[in-house]
Coordinates of N, CA and C in Angstrom, one line a residue:
Chain A
X44 N -122.2 -6.3 30.1 CA -121.9 -7.0 28.9 C -122.6 -6.4 27.6
X45 N -123.2 -5.2 27.8 CA -123.8 -4.5 26.7 C -124.8 -5.4 25.9
X46 N -125.5 -6.3 26.6 CA -126.5 -7.1 26.0 C -126.1 -8.0 24.9
X47 N -124.8 -8.5 25.0 CA -124.3 -9.4 23.9 C -124.2 -10.8 24.5
X48 N -124.8 -11.7 23.7 CA -124.6 -13.1 24.0 C -124.0 -13.9 22.8
X49 N -123.3 -14.9 23.1 CA -122.6 -15.7 22.1 C -123.0 -17.2 22.3
X50 N -123.2 -17.9 21.2 CA -123.5 -19.3 21.3 C -122.9 -20.1 20.2
X51 N -122.5 -21.3 20.4 CA -122.3 -21.9 21.8 C -121.2 -21.2 22.5
X52 N -121.0 -21.5 23.8 CA -119.9 -21.0 24.6 C -118.7 -21.9 24.4
X53 N -118.9 -23.1 24.2 CA -117.8 -24.1 23.9 C -118.2 -25.0 22.8
X54 N -117.2 -25.4 22.0 CA -117.5 -26.3 20.9 C -116.3 -27.1 20.6
X55 N -116.4 -28.4 20.4 CA -115.4 -29.3 19.9 C -115.9 -29.9 18.6
X56 N -115.1 -29.8 17.6 CA -115.5 -30.3 16.3 C -114.3 -31.0 15.6
X57 N -114.6 -31.6 14.5 CA -113.5 -32.3 13.7 C -113.1 -31.5 12.5
X58 N -111.9 -31.7 12.1 CA -111.4 -31.0 10.8 C -112.3 -31.4 9.7
X59 N -112.6 -30.3 8.9 CA -113.4 -30.5 7.7 C -114.9 -30.3 7.9
X60 N -115.4 -30.2 9.1 CA -116.8 -30.0 9.3 C -117.1 -28.5 9.3
X61 N -118.4 -28.1 8.9 CA -118.8 -26.7 9.0 C -119.2 -26.4 10.4
X62 N -118.9 -25.1 10.8 CA -119.2 -24.6 12.1 C -119.8 -23.2 12.0
X63 N -120.9 -22.9 12.7 CA -121.4 -21.6 12.8 C -121.5 -21.1 14.2
X64 N -121.0 -19.9 14.4 CA -121.0 -19.3 15.8 C -122.0 -18.1 15.6
X65 N -122.8 -17.9 16.7 CA -123.8 -16.9 16.7 C -123.5 -15.8 17.7
X66 N -123.7 -14.5 17.3 CA -123.6 -13.4 18.2 C -125.0 -12.7 18.2
X67 N -125.5 -12.5 19.3 CA -126.8 -11.8 19.4 C -126.8 -10.6 20.3
X68 N -127.3 -9.5 19.9 CA -127.3 -8.3 20.7 C -128.8 -7.7 20.8
X69 N -129.1 -7.1 21.9 CA -130.4 -6.7 22.2 C -130.6 -5.2 22.1
X70 N -129.6 -4.4 21.7 CA -129.7 -2.9 21.8 C -129.6 -2.2 20.5
X71 N -129.8 -2.9 19.4 CA -130.0 -2.3 18.1 C -128.7 -1.6 17.6
X72 N -127.5 -2.1 17.9 CA -126.3 -1.5 17.5 C -126.1 -1.8 16.0
X73 N -125.6 -0.7 15.3 CA -125.4 -0.9 13.8 C -124.1 -1.7 13.5
X74 N -123.0 -1.5 14.3 CA -121.8 -2.1 14.0 C -121.6 -3.4 14.9
X75 N -121.2 -4.5 14.3 CA -120.8 -5.7 15.0 C -119.5 -6.2 14.4
X76 N -118.8 -6.9 15.3 CA -117.4 -7.4 14.9 C -117.2 -8.8 15.4
X77 N -116.4 -9.6 14.6 CA -115.9 -10.8 15.1 C -114.4 -10.8 15.2
X78 N -113.8 -11.2 16.3 CA -112.4 -11.3 16.5 C -112.0 -12.7 17.0
X79 N -110.8 -13.0 16.8 CA -110.3 -14.3 17.4 C -109.1 -13.9 18.3
X80 N -108.9 -14.7 19.3 CA -107.8 -14.4 20.3 C -107.0 -15.7 20.4
X81 N -105.7 -15.5 20.2 CA -104.8 -16.6 20.3 C -103.6 -16.2 21.1
X82 N -103.0 -17.1 21.9 CA -101.8 -16.8 22.7 C -100.7 -16.1 21.8
X83 N -100.2 -15.0 22.3 CA -99.1 -14.4 21.6 C -99.5 -13.5 20.4
X84 N -100.9 -13.4 20.2 CA -101.3 -12.6 19.1 C -102.4 -11.5 19.5
X85 N -102.8 -11.5 20.7 CA -103.8 -10.6 21.1 C -105.1 -10.9 20.4
X86 N -105.9 -9.9 20.1 CA -107.2 -10.1 19.4 C -107.0 -9.6 17.9
X87 N -107.5 -10.3 17.0 CA -107.4 -10.0 15.6 C -108.8 -10.0 14.9
X88 N -109.0 -8.9 14.1 CA -110.3 -8.8 13.5 C -110.5 -9.7 12.3
X89 N -111.6 -10.5 12.3 CA -111.9 -11.4 11.3 C -112.8 -10.8 10.2
X90 N -114.0 -10.3 10.6 CA -115.0 -9.6 9.8 C -115.7 -8.7 10.6
X91 N -116.4 -7.7 10.0 CA -117.3 -6.8 10.7 C -118.5 -6.5 9.8
X92 N -119.5 -5.9 10.5 CA -120.7 -5.5 9.8 C -121.1 -4.1 10.2
X93 N -121.5 -3.3 9.2 CA -122.0 -2.0 9.4 C -123.5 -1.8 9.1
X94 N -124.2 -2.9 9.1 CA -125.6 -2.9 8.9 C -126.1 -4.2 8.4
X95 N -127.4 -4.3 8.3 CA -128.0 -5.6 7.7 C -127.5 -5.8 6.3
X96 N -126.9 -7.0 6.1 CA -126.4 -7.4 4.8 C -125.1 -6.6 4.4
X97 N -124.6 -5.8 5.2 CA -123.4 -5.0 4.9 C -122.3 -5.5 5.8
X98 N -121.3 -6.2 5.1 CA -120.2 -6.8 5.9 C -118.9 -6.5 5.1
X99 N -117.8 -6.6 5.8 CA -116.4 -6.4 5.2 C -115.4 -7.2 5.9
X100 N -114.3 -7.4 5.3 CA -113.2 -8.3 5.8 C -112.3 -7.6 6.7
X101 N -111.8 -8.3 7.7 CA -110.8 -7.8 8.6 C -109.4 -8.4 8.2
X102 N -108.5 -8.4 9.2 CA -107.1 -8.8 9.0 C -107.0 -10.2 8.7
X103 N -107.8 -11.1 9.3 CA -107.6 -12.6 9.2 C -108.9 -13.2 8.7
X104 N -109.4 -12.9 7.6 CA -110.7 -13.3 7.1 C -110.7 -14.6 6.3
X105 N -109.5 -15.1 5.9 CA -109.4 -16.3 5.1 C -110.0 -17.5 5.9
X106 N -110.9 -18.2 5.2 CA -111.5 -19.4 5.8 C -112.7 -19.1 6.6
X107 N -113.1 -17.9 6.7 CA -114.3 -17.5 7.4 C -115.3 -16.7 6.5
X108 N -116.6 -16.9 6.8 CA -117.6 -16.0 6.1 C -118.6 -15.6 7.2
X109 N -119.3 -14.5 6.9 CA -120.3 -14.0 7.9 C -121.6 -13.6 7.2
X110 N -122.6 -13.5 8.0 CA -123.9 -13.1 7.5 C -124.6 -12.3 8.6
X111 N -125.4 -11.3 8.1 CA -126.2 -10.5 9.0 C -127.5 -10.2 8.3
X112 N -128.5 -11.0 8.6 CA -129.8 -10.9 8.0 C -130.8 -10.1 8.9
X113 N -130.4 -9.9 10.1 CA -131.2 -9.1 11.1 C -130.2 -8.3 11.9
X114 N -130.6 -7.1 12.3 CA -129.8 -6.2 13.1 C -129.2 -6.9 14.3
X115 N -129.9 -7.8 15.0 CA -129.5 -8.3 16.3 C -128.6 -9.5 16.2
X116 N -128.5 -10.2 15.0 CA -127.7 -11.4 14.9 C -126.6 -11.2 13.8
X117 N -125.4 -11.7 14.2 CA -124.2 -11.7 13.3 C -123.6 -13.1 13.4
X118 N -123.6 -13.8 12.3 CA -123.1 -15.2 12.3 C -121.8 -15.3 11.7
X119 N -120.9 -16.1 12.3 CA -119.6 -16.4 11.8 C -119.6 -17.9 11.4
X120 N -119.2 -18.2 10.1 CA -119.2 -19.6 9.6 C -117.8 -20.0 9.2
X121 N -117.4 -21.1 9.7 CA -116.2 -21.8 9.2 C -116.7 -22.9 8.3
X122 N -116.5 -22.7 6.9 CA -117.1 -23.6 6.0 C -116.5 -25.0 6.1
X123 N -115.2 -25.1 6.4 CA -114.5 -26.4 6.6 C -113.4 -26.2 7.6
X124 N -113.8 -26.5 8.9 CA -112.9 -26.1 10.0 C -111.5 -26.8 9.9
X125 N -110.5 -26.1 10.2 CA -109.1 -26.6 10.3 C -108.5 -26.4 11.7
X126 N -107.5 -27.1 12.0 CA -106.9 -27.1 13.4 C -106.4 -25.7 13.7
X127 N -106.0 -24.9 12.6 CA -105.5 -23.6 12.8 C -106.6 -22.6 13.3
X128 N -107.8 -23.0 13.2 CA -109.0 -22.2 13.6 C -109.4 -22.5 15.0
X129 N -108.6 -23.4 15.7 CA -108.8 -23.5 17.1 C -108.5 -22.2 17.8
X130 N -109.4 -21.6 18.6 CA -109.2 -20.3 19.1 C -110.4 -19.9 20.0
X131 N -110.3 -18.8 20.6 CA -111.4 -18.2 21.3 C -111.9 -17.0 20.4
X132 N -113.2 -17.1 20.2 CA -113.8 -16.1 19.3 C -114.7 -15.1 20.1
X133 N -114.5 -13.9 19.8 CA -115.2 -12.8 20.5 C -116.0 -12.0 19.5
X134 N -117.2 -11.7 19.9 CA -118.1 -10.8 19.2 C -118.1 -9.5 19.9
X135 N -118.2 -8.4 19.2 CA -118.2 -7.1 19.8 C -119.3 -6.2 19.1
X136 N -119.8 -5.2 19.8 CA -120.6 -4.2 19.2 C -119.9 -2.8 19.4
X137 N -120.4 -1.9 18.6 CA -119.8 -0.5 18.8 C -120.9 0.4 19.1
X138 N -120.6 1.3 20.2 CA -121.5 2.3 20.6 C -120.7 3.6 20.5
X139 N -121.0 4.4 19.6 CA -120.3 5.6 19.3 C -118.8 5.2 18.9
X140 N -117.8 5.5 19.8 CA -116.5 5.0 19.5 C -116.2 3.7 20.2
X141 N -116.8 3.5 21.4 CA -116.5 2.4 22.2 C -116.9 1.0 21.7
X142 N -116.1 0.0 21.8 CA -116.5 -1.4 21.5 C -116.6 -2.2 22.8
X143 N -117.7 -3.0 22.8 CA -117.9 -3.8 24.0 C -118.0 -5.3 23.5
X144 N -117.4 -6.1 24.3 CA -117.2 -7.5 23.9 C -118.2 -8.5 24.6
X145 N -118.5 -9.5 23.9 CA -119.3 -10.6 24.4 C -118.4 -11.5 25.3
X146 N -119.0 -12.6 25.8 CA -118.2 -13.5 26.7 C -117.3 -14.5 26.0
X147 N -117.4 -14.6 24.7 CA -116.5 -15.5 23.9 C -117.1 -16.9 23.7
X148 N -116.5 -17.5 22.6 CA -116.8 -18.9 22.3 C -115.4 -19.6 22.2
X149 N -115.2 -20.7 22.9 CA -114.0 -21.4 22.8 C -114.2 -22.6 21.8
X150 N -113.5 -22.5 20.7 CA -113.7 -23.5 19.6 C -112.4 -24.4 19.5
X151 N -112.6 -25.7 19.6 CA -111.5 -26.6 19.4 C -111.7 -27.5 18.2
X152 N -110.8 -27.5 17.2 CA -110.9 -28.3 16.0 C -109.9 -29.4 16.1
X153 N -110.4 -30.6 16.2 CA -109.5 -31.8 16.3 C -109.1 -32.4 15.0
Chain B
X208 N -101.7 -1.4 6.8 CA -102.6 -1.3 7.9 C -101.9 -0.9 9.2
X209 N -102.7 -0.7 10.2 CA -102.2 -0.3 11.5 C -101.4 -1.4 12.2
X210 N -100.4 -1.0 13.0 CA -99.6 -2.0 13.7 C -99.5 -1.4 15.1
X211 N -99.8 -2.2 16.2 CA -99.7 -1.7 17.6 C -98.7 -2.6 18.3
X212 N -97.7 -2.0 18.9 CA -96.7 -2.7 19.7 C -97.0 -2.3 21.2
X213 N -96.9 -3.3 22.1 CA -97.2 -3.1 23.5 C -96.1 -3.7 24.3
X214 N -95.7 -2.9 25.4 CA -94.6 -3.4 26.3 C -94.9 -2.9 27.7
X215 N -94.5 -3.7 28.7 CA -93.9 -5.0 28.6 C -94.9 -6.1 28.4
X216 N -94.5 -7.4 28.1 CA -95.4 -8.5 28.0 C -95.9 -8.9 29.4
X217 N -95.0 -8.8 30.4 CA -95.3 -9.1 31.8 C -94.8 -8.0 32.7
X218 N -95.6 -7.7 33.7 CA -95.2 -6.6 34.6 C -95.6 -7.0 36.0
X219 N -94.6 -7.1 36.9 CA -94.9 -7.5 38.3 C -94.6 -6.3 39.2
X220 N -95.6 -5.9 40.0 CA -95.4 -4.7 40.9 C -95.9 -5.1 42.3
X221 N -95.3 -4.4 43.3 CA -95.8 -4.6 44.6 C -97.1 -3.9 44.8
X222 N -98.0 -4.5 45.6 CA -99.3 -3.8 45.9 C -99.0 -2.4 46.5
X223 N -99.8 -1.5 45.9 CA -99.6 -0.1 46.4 C -98.8 0.7 45.4
X224 N -97.9 0.1 44.7 CA -97.0 0.8 43.7 C -97.8 1.1 42.5
X225 N -97.2 1.9 41.6 CA -97.8 2.2 40.3 C -97.3 1.3 39.2
X226 N -98.1 1.1 38.2 CA -97.8 0.3 37.0 C -98.0 1.2 35.7
X227 N -97.1 1.0 34.8 CA -97.2 1.7 33.5 C -97.0 0.8 32.4
X228 N -97.9 0.8 31.4 CA -97.9 0.0 30.2 C -97.9 0.9 29.0
X229 N -97.0 0.6 28.1 CA -96.8 1.5 26.9 C -97.1 0.9 25.6
X230 N -97.7 1.7 24.7 CA -98.0 1.2 23.4 C -97.6 2.2 22.3
X231 N -97.2 1.7 21.2 CA -96.9 2.6 20.0 C -97.8 2.1 18.9
X232 N -98.1 3.1 18.0 CA -98.9 2.7 16.8 C -98.2 3.3 15.6
X233 N -98.7 2.8 14.4 CA -97.9 3.2 13.2 C -98.7 4.1 12.3
X234 N -100.1 4.1 12.3 CA -100.9 4.8 11.4 C -101.3 6.2 12.0
X235 N -100.7 7.2 11.4 CA -101.0 8.6 11.9 C -102.5 9.0 11.8
X236 N -103.2 8.2 11.0 CA -104.7 8.5 10.9 C -105.5 8.0 12.1
X237 N -104.9 7.1 12.9 CA -105.7 6.6 14.0 C -106.0 7.7 15.0
X238 N -107.3 7.6 15.5 CA -107.7 8.7 16.3 C -108.5 8.3 17.6
X239 N -108.5 7.0 17.8 CA -109.2 6.5 19.0 C -108.3 5.4 19.6
X240 N -108.1 5.5 21.0 CA -107.1 4.5 21.6 C -107.8 4.0 22.9
X241 N -108.4 2.8 22.9 CA -108.9 2.3 24.1 C -108.0 1.3 24.8
X242 N -108.2 1.1 26.1 CA -107.5 0.1 26.9 C -108.6 -0.9 27.5
X243 N -108.2 -2.1 27.4 CA -109.1 -3.2 27.9 C -108.4 -4.0 29.0
X244 N -109.2 -4.5 29.9 CA -108.7 -5.4 31.0 C -109.4 -6.7 30.7
X245 N -108.7 -7.8 30.7 CA -109.3 -9.1 30.5 C -108.9 -10.1 31.7
X246 N -109.9 -10.6 32.3 CA -109.7 -11.6 33.4 C -109.9 -13.0 32.8
X247 N -109.3 -14.0 33.4 CA -109.3 -15.3 32.9 C -110.7 -15.8 32.6
X248 N -110.9 -16.3 31.4 CA -112.2 -16.8 31.0 C -113.3 -15.8 30.6
X249 N -112.9 -14.6 30.6 CA -113.9 -13.5 30.3 C -113.5 -12.7 29.0
X250 N -114.5 -12.0 28.5 CA -114.2 -11.1 27.4 C -113.5 -9.8 27.9
X251 N -112.8 -9.1 26.9 CA -112.1 -7.9 27.3 C -113.1 -6.8 27.8
X252 N -112.7 -6.1 28.8 CA -113.6 -5.1 29.4 C -112.9 -3.7 29.2
X253 N -113.7 -2.8 28.6 CA -113.1 -1.4 28.4 C -113.0 -0.7 29.7
X254 N -111.8 -0.2 30.0 CA -111.5 0.5 31.2 C -111.3 2.0 31.1
X255 N -110.7 2.4 29.9 CA -110.5 3.8 29.7 C -110.2 4.0 28.2
X256 N -110.5 5.1 27.7 CA -110.1 5.4 26.3 C -109.7 6.9 26.1
X257 N -109.1 7.2 25.0 CA -108.7 8.5 24.7 C -108.8 8.8 23.2
X258 N -109.2 10.0 22.9 CA -109.3 10.4 21.5 C -108.1 11.3 21.1
X259 N -107.8 11.4 19.9 CA -106.6 12.1 19.4 C -106.6 13.6 19.7
X260 N -107.7 14.2 20.1 CA -107.7 15.6 20.3 C -107.5 15.9 21.8
X261 N -107.1 14.8 22.6 CA -106.9 15.0 24.0 C -105.5 14.4 24.4
X262 N -104.8 15.0 25.3 CA -103.4 14.5 25.6 C -103.4 13.6 26.8
X263 N -104.4 13.7 27.7 CA -104.5 12.9 28.9 C -105.9 12.8 29.4
X264 N -106.2 11.6 30.0 CA -107.5 11.4 30.6 C -107.3 10.6 31.9
X265 N -108.1 10.9 32.9 CA -108.0 10.2 34.2 C -109.3 9.8 34.7
X266 N -109.3 8.6 35.3 CA -110.5 8.1 35.9 C -110.1 7.3 37.2
X267 N -110.2 8.0 38.3 CA -109.8 7.5 39.6 C -108.4 7.1 39.6
X268 N -108.1 5.8 39.7 CA -106.7 5.3 39.8 C -106.0 5.1 38.5
X269 N -106.8 5.2 37.4 CA -106.2 4.9 36.1 C -106.2 6.2 35.3
X270 N -105.1 6.3 34.4 CA -105.0 7.4 33.5 C -104.4 6.9 32.2
X271 N -104.6 7.6 31.2 CA -104.0 7.3 29.9 C -103.4 8.6 29.3
X272 N -102.2 8.6 28.7 CA -101.6 9.7 28.1 C -101.4 9.4 26.6
X273 N -101.4 10.4 25.8 CA -101.3 10.2 24.3 C -100.3 11.2 23.8
X274 N -99.3 10.8 23.1 CA -98.4 11.7 22.4 C -98.5 11.4 20.9
X275 N -99.3 12.2 20.2 CA -99.5 12.0 18.8 C -98.3 12.2 17.9
X276 N -97.4 13.1 18.3 CA -96.2 13.3 17.5 C -95.3 12.0 17.5
X277 N -95.2 11.4 18.7 CA -94.3 10.2 18.8 C -95.1 9.0 18.5
X278 N -96.4 9.1 18.4 CA -97.3 7.9 18.1 C -97.2 6.9 19.3
X279 N -97.3 7.4 20.5 CA -97.4 6.4 21.6 C -98.3 6.9 22.6
X280 N -98.9 5.9 23.4 CA -99.8 6.1 24.4 C -99.6 5.1 25.6
X281 N -99.9 5.5 26.8 CA -99.6 4.8 27.9 C -100.7 4.7 28.9
X282 N -100.8 3.6 29.6 CA -101.8 3.4 30.7 C -101.0 3.4 32.0
X283 N -101.5 4.2 33.0 CA -100.9 4.4 34.3 C -102.0 3.9 35.3
X284 N -101.6 3.0 36.2 CA -102.4 2.6 37.3 C -101.7 2.9 38.6
X285 N -102.3 3.7 39.4 CA -101.7 4.1 40.7 C -102.3 3.3 41.8
X286 N -101.5 3.2 42.9 CA -102.0 2.5 44.2 C -102.6 1.1 43.8
X287 N -101.8 0.3 43.1 CA -102.3 -1.0 42.6 C -102.9 -1.9 43.8
X288 N -103.9 -2.6 43.4 CA -104.6 -3.5 44.3 C -104.6 -4.9 43.7
X289 N -104.8 -6.0 44.5 CA -104.8 -7.3 44.0 C -105.8 -7.5 42.9
X290 N -106.9 -6.8 42.9 CA -107.9 -7.0 41.8 C -107.5 -6.4 40.5
X291 N -106.4 -5.7 40.5 CA -105.9 -5.1 39.2 C -105.1 -6.2 38.5
X292 N -104.8 -7.3 39.1 CA -104.1 -8.4 38.4 C -105.0 -8.9 37.2
X293 N -104.5 -8.9 36.0 CA -105.2 -9.3 34.8 C -104.3 -9.1 33.6
X294 N -104.8 -9.3 32.4 CA -104.1 -9.0 31.2 C -104.7 -7.7 30.6
X295 N -103.9 -6.8 30.2 CA -104.3 -5.5 29.7 C -103.9 -5.4 28.2
X296 N -104.8 -4.9 27.4 CA -104.6 -4.7 26.0 C -104.8 -3.2 25.6
X297 N -103.9 -2.7 24.8 CA -104.1 -1.4 24.2 C -104.6 -1.7 22.8
X298 N -105.2 -0.7 22.2 CA -105.7 -0.8 20.8 C -105.8 0.6 20.2
X299 N -105.9 0.5 18.8 CA -106.0 1.8 18.1 C -107.0 1.6 16.9
X300 N -107.7 2.7 16.5 CA -108.6 2.6 15.4 C -108.6 3.9 14.7
X301 N -108.6 3.9 13.3 CA -108.6 5.1 12.5 C -109.9 5.3 11.7
X302 N -110.7 4.2 11.5 CA -111.9 4.4 10.7 C -113.0 3.6 11.2
X303 N -113.9 3.2 10.3 CA -115.1 2.5 10.7 C -114.9 1.0 11.0
X304 N -113.7 0.5 10.6 CA -113.5 -0.9 10.8 C -113.0 -1.1 12.3
X305 N -112.6 -2.3 12.5 CA -112.4 -2.7 13.9 C -111.1 -2.2 14.5
X306 N -110.8 -2.6 15.7 CA -109.6 -2.2 16.5 C -108.4 -3.0 16.1
X307 N -107.3 -2.4 16.1 CA -106.0 -3.2 16.1 C -105.4 -3.2 17.5
X308 N -105.2 -4.4 18.0 CA -104.8 -4.6 19.4 C -103.3 -4.9 19.5
X309 N -102.7 -4.5 20.6 CA -101.4 -4.9 21.0 C -101.5 -6.4 21.5
X310 N -100.4 -7.0 21.8 CA -100.4 -8.4 22.2 C -100.7 -8.6 23.7
X311 N -100.8 -7.6 24.5 CA -101.2 -7.7 25.8 C -100.1 -7.7 26.8
X312 N -100.4 -7.2 28.1 CA -99.5 -7.2 29.2 C -100.1 -7.9 30.4
X313 N -99.4 -8.9 30.9 CA -99.9 -9.6 32.1 C -99.4 -8.9 33.3
X314 N -100.3 -8.2 34.0 CA -100.0 -7.5 35.2 C -100.2 -8.3 36.4
X315 N -99.1 -8.5 37.2 CA -99.2 -9.3 38.4 C -98.9 -8.3 39.6
X316 N -99.9 -8.3 40.5 CA -99.7 -7.5 41.7 C -99.3 -8.4 42.9
X317 N -98.1 -8.1 43.4 CA -97.5 -8.9 44.4 C -97.9 -8.4 45.8
X318 N -98.4 -9.3 46.7 CA -98.9 -8.8 48.0 C -97.7 -8.3 48.9

């Protein structure tokens, strides 16, 4: 699993509440990514980071923000969760060209 | 941006037969093409990849081919086994940002 952990692994929340998902890596990788996976869409890039405090938007960034204050942690925040953000969220790191994924967080927004 | 199409969405083969999954991409600047296997409830697992300066790569029972002119690449699994049953994703990347994925192929190995 390339030393990647995600927390929480499951979360149920209500529409309008803020939610923060955490990705933690132990191997000092520079690049980190957040994807969401939905049936019929595969995986889609939300945001990525290329260093501490360096982040950029992906394909589906609306409604999400990220922060990276330490190399090992990459946080994904839903400021005001909506039902359309119900999904499985995967964090990934990049090692040279290869990307390795964490175990995922299943988020349900009621 | 990049667009990756993957076919078929479901593939059923007899155990021991070969399976082929095909992908096309749109951005000629893409230069890295990985394949992932995903089992139920788990994250995608990298199984093989190919770079644009190579036409074919093999690792035991799996192989990937790349045709840059036609902008398509394929995954070949030979002598399929029950543990090959999973969802397979192709992807492409051209720069420092993330991967663009196909929508996945559900591979079913029939005993």
